[in-house]
CSV table of C-alpha atoms in Angstrom, one decimal:
chain,number,residue,atom,x,y,z
S,35,MET,CA,0.0,0.0,0.0
S,36,LYS,CA,1.1,3.6,-0.6
S,37,LYS,CA,2.8,5.2,2.4
S,38,LYS,CA,2.0,8.7,3.4
S,39,ARG,CA,4.9,11.2,3.2
S,40,ILE,CA,6.0,12.1,6.7
S,41,THR,CA,5.9,15.9,7.3
S,42,LEU,CA,7.0,18.2,10.1
S,43,LYS,CA,3.3,18.5,11.0
S,44,ASP,CA,3.1,14.7,11.6
S,45,ILE,CA,6.1,14.8,13.9
S,46,ALA,CA,4.8,17.8,15.8
S,47,LYS,CA,1.5,16.1,16.4
S,48,GLU,CA,3.3,13.0,17.7
S,49,PHE,CA,5.0,15.0,20.4
S,50,ASN,CA,2.3,17.7,21.0
S,51,VAL,CA,4.7,20.5,20.1
S,52,SER,CA,4.7,23.2,17.4
S,53,ILE,CA,6.1,22.7,13.9
S,54,ALA,CA,8.7,25.4,14.7
S,55,THR,CA,9.9,23.3,17.7
S,56,VAL,CA,10.3,20.2,15.4
S,57,SER,CA,12.2,22.3,12.8
S,58,LYS,CA,14.5,23.6,15.5
S,59,ALA,CA,15.1,20.2,16.9
S,60,LEU,CA,16.0,18.7,13.5
S,61,ASN,CA,18.4,21.7,13.0
S,62,ASP,CA,20.0,20.9,16.4
S,63,SER,CA,19.0,24.3,17.8
S,64,TYR,CA,20.3,25.3,21.2
S,65,GLU,CA,16.8,26.6,22.0
S,66,ILE,CA,15.5,23.1,22.4
S,67,SER,CA,16.4,20.8,25.3
S,68,ASN,CA,18.8,17.9,24.5
S,69,ARG,CA,16.1,15.4,25.6
S,70,THR,CA,13.5,16.8,23.3
S,71,LYS,CA,15.9,17.1,20.4
S,72,SER,CA,17.0,13.5,20.9
S,73,MET,CA,13.4,12.1,20.9
S,74,ILE,CA,12.4,14.1,17.9
S,75,GLN,CA,15.5,13.3,15.9
S,76,GLU,CA,15.3,9.5,16.7
S,77,TYR,CA,11.6,9.5,15.7
S,78,ALA,CA,12.3,11.3,12.5
S,79,ASN,CA,15.1,8.9,11.7
S,80,GLU,CA,12.9,5.9,12.4
S,81,LEU,CA,10.3,7.2,10.0
S,82,GLN,CA,13.1,8.1,7.5
S,83,TYR,CA,11.8,11.7,7.4
S,84,LYS,CA,13.4,13.7,4.6
S,85,SER,CA,13.2,17.4,4.3
S,86,ASN,CA,14.6,19.9,1.8
S,87,GLN,CA,18.3,19.8,2.4
S,88,SER,CA,18.7,23.6,2.4
S,89,ASN,CA,15.9,24.4,4.8
S,90,PHE,CA,14.3,22.1,7.4
S,91,THR,CA,11.4,24.5,7.9
S,92,TYR,CA,10.3,24.0,4.3
S,93,GLU,CA,7.3,21.8,3.7
S,94,LYS,CA,6.8,20.1,0.4
S,95,GLN,CA,4.2,21.7,-1.7
S,96,LYS,CA,1.7,19.2,-3.1
S,97,ASN,CA,2.1,18.4,-6.8
S,98,THR,CA,5.3,20.3,-7.6
S,99,LYS,CA,4.7,18.8,-11.1
S,100,THR,CA,8.2,17.3,-11.2
S,101,ILE,CA,9.1,13.7,-11.9
S,102,GLY,CA,12.6,12.2,-11.5
S,103,VAL,CA,13.8,9.7,-14.1
S,104,ILE,CA,16.8,7.5,-13.6
S,105,ILE,CA,18.0,5.5,-16.6
S,106,PRO,CA,21.0,3.1,-16.6
S,107,ASN,CA,22.3,3.9,-20.1
S,108,MET,CA,21.1,6.7,-22.4
S,109,LEU,CA,23.1,5.2,-25.3
S,110,ASN,CA,20.8,2.2,-25.3
S,111,HIS,CA,18.1,2.7,-27.9
S,112,PHE,CA,15.6,1.0,-25.7
S,113,PHE,CA,15.9,3.5,-22.9
S,114,THR,CA,16.0,6.4,-25.3
S,115,LYS,CA,12.6,5.3,-26.6
S,116,VAL,CA,11.3,4.7,-23.1
S,117,PHE,CA,12.2,8.3,-22.2
S,118,VAL,CA,10.4,9.5,-25.3
S,119,GLY,CA,7.2,7.8,-24.0
S,120,ILE,CA,7.7,9.2,-20.5
S,121,GLU,CA,8.2,12.7,-21.8
S,122,LYS,CA,5.2,12.6,-24.1
S,123,ILE,CA,2.8,11.8,-21.2
S,124,ALA,CA,4.5,14.2,-18.8
S,125,THR,CA,4.1,17.0,-21.2
S,126,GLU,CA,0.5,16.2,-21.8
S,127,LYS,CA,-0.2,16.3,-18.0
S,128,GLY,CA,1.9,19.4,-17.4
S,129,TYR,CA,4.8,17.7,-15.6
S,130,ASN,CA,8.5,18.5,-15.8
S,131,LEU,CA,11.2,15.9,-15.8
S,132,ILE,CA,14.6,15.8,-14.1
S,133,THR,CA,16.7,13.0,-15.7
S,134,CYS,CA,19.8,11.3,-14.3
S,135,ILE,CA,21.9,8.6,-15.8
S,136,SER,CA,23.3,5.9,-13.4
S,137,ASN,CA,25.7,4.5,-16.0
S,138,GLU,CA,25.1,1.1,-14.4
S,139,SER,CA,26.6,2.3,-11.1
S,140,ARG,CA,24.9,1.7,-7.8
S,141,GLU,CA,26.8,4.7,-6.2
S,142,LYS,CA,25.6,7.0,-9.0
S,143,GLU,CA,22.1,5.7,-8.7
S,144,VAL,CA,22.0,6.4,-4.9
S,145,THR,CA,23.5,9.9,-5.5
S,146,ALA,CA,21.0,10.6,-8.2
S,147,MET,CA,18.1,9.6,-5.9
S,148,GLU,CA,19.3,11.8,-3.1
S,149,LEU,CA,19.8,14.7,-5.4
S,150,LEU,CA,16.3,14.3,-6.9
S,151,LYS,CA,14.6,13.8,-3.5
S,152,ASN,CA,16.2,17.0,-2.3
S,153,SER,CA,14.7,18.8,-5.3
S,154,ASN,CA,11.3,18.1,-3.9
S,155,LEU,CA,9.9,16.1,-6.7
S,156,ASP,CA,6.7,14.2,-6.7
S,157,GLY,CA,7.9,10.7,-7.7
S,158,PHE,CA,10.4,8.5,-9.5
S,159,ILE,CA,10.4,6.4,-12.7
S,160,LEU,CA,13.6,4.3,-12.8
S,161,SER,CA,15.3,1.2,-14.2
S,162,ILE,CA,17.7,-0.5,-11.8
S,163,ALA,CA,21.5,-0.2,-12.5
S,164,GLU,CA,23.4,-3.4,-13.3
S,165,GLU,CA,25.6,-3.0,-10.2
S,166,THR,CA,22.6,-2.6,-8.0
S,167,GLN,CA,21.0,-5.8,-9.3
S,168,VAL,CA,24.3,-7.7,-8.9
S,169,LYS,CA,24.9,-6.5,-5.3
S,170,LYS,CA,21.1,-6.9,-4.5
S,171,ASP,CA,21.3,-3.8,-2.3
S,172,PHE,CA,18.0,-1.9,-2.7
S,173,ASN,CA,18.0,0.2,0.5
S,174,HIS,CA,17.8,3.5,-1.3
S,175,PHE,CA,14.6,2.4,-3.0
S,176,LYS,CA,13.1,1.3,0.3
S,177,ASN,CA,14.0,4.6,1.9
S,178,ALA,CA,12.3,6.6,-0.7
S,179,ILE,CA,9.1,4.5,-0.5
S,180,ASN,CA,9.2,4.8,3.3
S,181,GLN,CA,9.4,8.5,2.9
S,182,GLY,CA,6.2,8.4,1.0
S,183,ILE,CA,7.7,9.0,-2.4
S,184,PRO,CA,6.0,6.9,-5.2
S,185,ILE,CA,8.3,4.9,-7.4
S,186,VAL,CA,7.5,3.2,-10.7
S,187,MET,CA,10.2,0.7,-11.8
S,188,ILE,CA,10.5,-0.1,-15.5
S,189,ASP,CA,12.1,-3.0,-17.4
S,190,ARG,CA,14.7,-3.9,-14.8
S,191,VAL,CA,12.9,-4.6,-11.5
S,192,THR,CA,13.2,-6.6,-8.3
S,193,ASP,CA,10.7,-8.6,-6.3
S,194,GLU,CA,12.4,-7.3,-3.1
S,195,ILE,CA,10.8,-3.8,-3.6
S,196,GLU,CA,7.0,-3.3,-3.4
S,197,CYS,CA,6.1,-0.6,-5.8
S,198,ASP,CA,4.4,-0.2,-9.2
S,199,LYS,CA,6.2,-1.8,-12.1
S,200,VAL,CA,6.0,-1.8,-15.9
S,201,ILE,CA,7.9,-4.7,-17.4
S,202,VAL,CA,8.3,-6.4,-20.8
S,203,ASN,CA,7.4,-10.1,-21.1
S,204,ASP,CA,11.0,-11.0,-21.8
S,205,ASP,CA,10.4,-14.7,-21.2
S,206,GLU,CA,7.7,-14.8,-23.8
S,207,GLY,CA,9.8,-12.7,-26.2
S,208,ALA,CA,12.7,-15.2,-26.1
S,209,PHE,CA,10.4,-18.2,-26.2
S,210,ASN,CA,8.6,-16.9,-29.3
S,211,ALA,CA,11.9,-16.1,-31.0
S,212,VAL,CA,13.3,-19.6,-30.4
S,213,ASN,CA,10.0,-21.1,-31.6
S,214,TYR,CA,10.4,-19.1,-34.8
S,215,PHE,CA,13.8,-20.6,-35.3
S,216,ILE,CA,12.5,-24.1,-34.8
S,217,LYS,CA,9.6,-23.6,-37.2
S,218,THR,CA,12.0,-22.6,-39.9
S,219,GLY,CA,14.0,-25.8,-39.4
S,220,CYS,CA,16.7,-24.7,-37.0
S,221,ARG,CA,17.8,-27.1,-34.3
S,222,ASN,CA,21.2,-26.0,-33.0
S,223,ILE,CA,20.3,-22.7,-31.5
S,224,ALA,CA,22.9,-20.6,-29.6
S,225,ILE,CA,22.2,-17.6,-27.4
S,226,VAL,CA,24.4,-14.6,-26.9
S,227,SER,CA,23.9,-12.6,-23.7
S,228,ASN,CA,25.8,-9.6,-22.3
S,229,ILE,CA,23.0,-8.9,-19.8
S,230,HIS,CA,23.0,-12.3,-18.0
S,231,LYS,CA,23.5,-10.6,-14.7
S,232,LEU,CA,20.3,-8.5,-15.1
S,233,SER,CA,16.7,-9.6,-14.4
S,234,VAL,CA,15.7,-9.1,-18.0
S,235,GLY,CA,18.6,-11.3,-19.2
S,236,LYS,CA,17.7,-14.1,-16.8
S,237,HIS,CA,14.0,-14.0,-18.0
S,238,ARG,CA,15.1,-14.2,-21.7
S,239,LEU,CA,17.4,-17.1,-20.9
S,240,GLU,CA,14.5,-18.9,-19.2
S,241,GLY,CA,12.3,-18.4,-22.3
S,242,TYR,CA,15.1,-19.7,-24.5
S,243,LYS,CA,15.4,-22.9,-22.4
S,244,ARG,CA,11.7,-23.4,-22.1
S,245,ALA,CA,11.2,-23.3,-25.9
S,246,LEU,CA,14.0,-25.9,-26.4
S,247,ILE,CA,12.6,-28.2,-23.7
S,248,GLU,CA,9.0,-28.0,-25.2
S,249,ALA,CA,10.5,-28.9,-28.6
S,250,ASN,CA,12.5,-31.8,-27.1
S,251,ILE,CA,15.8,-30.2,-28.1
S,252,PRO,CA,18.5,-30.9,-25.5
S,253,ILE,CA,20.0,-27.7,-23.9
S,254,ASP,CA,23.7,-27.5,-24.7
S,255,GLU,CA,25.4,-25.2,-22.2
S,256,ASN,CA,28.2,-24.7,-24.7
S,257,LEU,CA,25.8,-22.8,-26.9
S,258,ILE,CA,24.9,-20.3,-24.1
S,259,LEU,CA,27.5,-17.5,-24.5
S,260,LYS,CA,27.7,-15.2,-21.6
S,261,VAL,CA,29.7,-12.1,-22.5
S,262,ASP,CA,31.4,-10.0,-19.8
S,263,GLU,CA,34.6,-8.0,-19.2
S,264,PHE,CA,36.5,-11.3,-19.2
S,265,ASN,CA,35.0,-12.9,-22.3
S,266,ASP,CA,34.5,-10.6,-25.3
S,267,ILE,CA,31.8,-11.5,-27.8
S,268,ASP,CA,34.1,-12.0,-30.8
S,269,THR,CA,36.3,-14.6,-29.0
S,270,LEU,CA,33.3,-16.6,-27.7
S,271,LEU,CA,31.6,-16.6,-31.1
S,272,LYS,CA,34.8,-17.8,-32.9
S,273,ILE,CA,35.1,-20.6,-30.4
S,274,VAL,CA,31.5,-21.8,-30.8
S,275,LEU,CA,31.4,-21.3,-34.6
S,276,ASP,CA,34.6,-23.3,-35.0
S,277,ALA,CA,33.6,-26.1,-32.6
S,278,LYS,CA,29.9,-26.5,-33.0
S,279,LYS,CA,27.3,-26.8,-35.7
S,280,VAL,CA,25.1,-23.7,-35.2
S,281,ASP,CA,22.2,-22.8,-37.4
S,282,ALA,CA,20.6,-20.0,-35.4
S,283,ILE,CA,21.6,-17.4,-32.8
S,284,LEU,CA,19.4,-15.4,-30.5
S,285,CYS,CA,21.0,-12.2,-29.2
S,286,LEU,CA,19.6,-10.6,-26.1
S,287,GLU,CA,20.2,-7.0,-27.0
S,288,GLU,CA,20.9,-4.8,-30.0
S,289,ASP,CA,24.7,-4.3,-29.8
S,290,SER,CA,25.3,-8.1,-29.4
S,291,ALA,CA,23.1,-8.7,-32.5
S,292,ILE,CA,25.2,-6.4,-34.6
S,293,SER,CA,28.4,-7.9,-33.4
S,294,THR,CA,27.1,-11.4,-34.0
S,295,LEU,CA,26.1,-10.6,-37.5
S,296,LYS,CA,29.5,-9.2,-38.3
S,297,MET,CA,31.3,-12.2,-36.9
S,298,VAL,CA,29.1,-14.8,-38.6
S,299,LEU,CA,29.6,-13.1,-42.0
S,300,TYR,CA,33.4,-12.7,-41.3
S,301,LYS,CA,33.6,-16.5,-40.7
S,302,GLY,CA,32.1,-17.1,-44.1
S,303,TYR,CA,28.6,-18.1,-43.2
S,304,LYS,CA,25.6,-16.9,-45.2
S,305,VAL,CA,22.7,-15.3,-43.3
S,306,PRO,CA,20.1,-16.7,-43.1
S,307,GLU,CA,20.9,-19.6,-45.4
S,308,ASP,CA,23.5,-21.1,-43.0
S,309,ILE,CA,22.8,-19.3,-39.7
S,310,SER,CA,19.7,-17.3,-38.8
S,311,ILE,CA,19.9,-14.4,-36.3
S,312,ILE,CA,17.3,-12.7,-34.1
S,313,GLY,CA,18.1,-9.8,-31.8
S,314,PHE,CA,16.2,-8.0,-29.0
S,315,THR,CA,15.2,-4.4,-29.2
S,316,ASN,CA,13.9,-2.9,-32.4
S,317,GLY,CA,16.3,0.0,-32.7
S,318,VAL,CA,17.7,1.8,-35.7
S,319,LEU,CA,20.8,-0.3,-36.3
S,320,PRO,CA,19.2,-3.7,-36.9
S,321,ARG,CA,17.1,-2.1,-39.7
S,322,HIS,CA,20.1,-0.6,-41.6
S,323,VAL,CA,22.7,-3.4,-41.6
S,324,THR,CA,22.9,-6.0,-44.3
S,325,PRO,CA,21.0,-8.3,-44.0
S,326,ALA,CA,18.5,-6.4,-41.8
S,327,ILE,CA,18.1,-8.2,-38.5
S,328,THR,CA,14.8,-9.8,-37.4
S,329,THR,CA,14.1,-8.3,-33.9
S,330,VAL,CA,11.9,-8.8,-30.8
S,331,SER,CA,10.1,-5.5,-30.4
S,332,GLN,CA,9.5,-4.5,-26.7
S,333,HIS,CA,7.4,-1.5,-27.5
S,334,SER,CA,9.6,0.7,-25.4
S,335,THR,CA,7.8,4.0,-26.1
S,336,TYR,CA,4.5,2.5,-24.9
S,337,LEU,CA,6.3,1.2,-21.9
S,338,GLY,CA,7.4,4.7,-21.0
S,339,GLU,CA,3.9,6.1,-21.6
S,340,ALA,CA,2.4,3.4,-19.3
S,341,ALA,CA,4.9,4.1,-16.5
S,342,ALA,CA,4.3,7.9,-16.6
S,343,LYS,CA,0.5,7.4,-16.5
S,344,ILE,CA,0.7,5.1,-13.5
S,345,LEU,CA,3.0,7.5,-11.6
S,346,ILE,CA,1.0,10.6,-12.3
S,347,ASP,CA,-2.2,8.8,-11.3
S,348,LYS,CA,-0.5,7.9,-8.0
S,349,ILE,CA,0.7,11.5,-7.5
S,350,GLU,CA,-2.6,13.1,-8.2
S,351,ASN,CA,-4.5,10.6,-6.0
S,352,GLU,CA,-2.0,10.3,-3.2
S,353,ASN,CA,-4.7,10.4,-0.5
S,354,ILE,CA,-6.4,7.3,-2.1
S,355,GLU,CA,-4.8,4.0,-0.9
S,356,THR,CA,-4.3,1.6,-3.8
S,357,SER,CA,-2.4,-1.6,-4.2
S,358,TYR,CA,0.7,-1.8,-6.3
S,359,THR,CA,0.3,-3.0,-9.9
S,360,THR,CA,2.7,-4.7,-12.4
S,361,LYS,CA,1.8,-4.0,-16.0
S,362,VAL,CA,3.3,-6.5,-18.4
S,363,ILE,CA,4.0,-5.4,-22.0
S,364,LYS,CA,3.8,-8.1,-24.6
S,365,THR,CA,6.4,-8.4,-27.4
S,366,ASN,CA,6.2,-9.2,-31.0
S,367,LEU,CA,8.6,-10.4,-33.7
S,368,ILE,CA,9.5,-8.1,-36.6
S,369,GLU,CA,10.6,-10.3,-39.5
S,370,ARG,CA,13.5,-9.1,-41.6
S,371,ASP,CA,16.2,-10.7,-43.8
S,372,SER,CA,18.3,-12.4,-41.1
S,373,THR,CA,15.9,-15.3,-40.7
S,374,LYS,CA,14.3,-17.8,-43.0
S,375,ARG,CA,10.7,-17.2,-43.9
S,376,LEU,CA,7.9,-19.3,-42.5
S,377,HIS,CA,6.2,-21.2,-45.3
């Protein structure tokens, strides 16, 4: 359930003192007894009260019409289109956006949240940084929610935080892509992932495995290529293409799909006659390489629009208690020249 934002007035009521007394206590004023200061400060800390950093006497004005957006990587076409969707709805509803990039760093994500909270915004839309998901340290999200600040998580989410979420059905997207390969006669299907540490990467891998199992195709762990700082994509692809018979490759994001296509062609294979390729994220690059790459569209602009609508509804109805929702965006396959056609 949505938690009410704690105010100076709430704290004053708890101790039957004036708002001015609470403000002075939080500012460690000599005018307030040490005993009273200690009680008020401890109570405020327990409730994770957060005031404007520059002035403890300031009370947040309702509906400042400002939303904070924290995105892991603005160079990623998916997040660029998500932001377009958020901005469209925010503009329609008269809201301003303050945007920060975490650059996949938990420290930058925490700093961004503190900065934005002190800017007295109405709520957050965010996608979790890779480092945060790896470390599984979500205290900064819990703190914001405990302070009564609504959060909508998008794409990369965690079950450990209760808030509204808008996600893509990544499992289904990968499942349908692998099924497409199978229907066009492919049996030796590899997967390339440089997002295996993220929630979305794990769901896509689950969909890949589920499709193989349902088609009675054994899962070959050697065909699951996990790219990281220690294993670059070109090296892993060379090894598997030299050692294994591969007739299809599913790439879990846009950059890996482009790199895979280049390496497959470099090794002398024809696409899609010898090897078919499908990539996630329907960005610009997959459309303009040769051959154009078949992609799983995640409808990122619509995702951003949905997140903005949910958050603004929560902001404008903050006195109405509602349960948290998770909206799931379905995917669809956009067929291009990197896959064989279904007959």
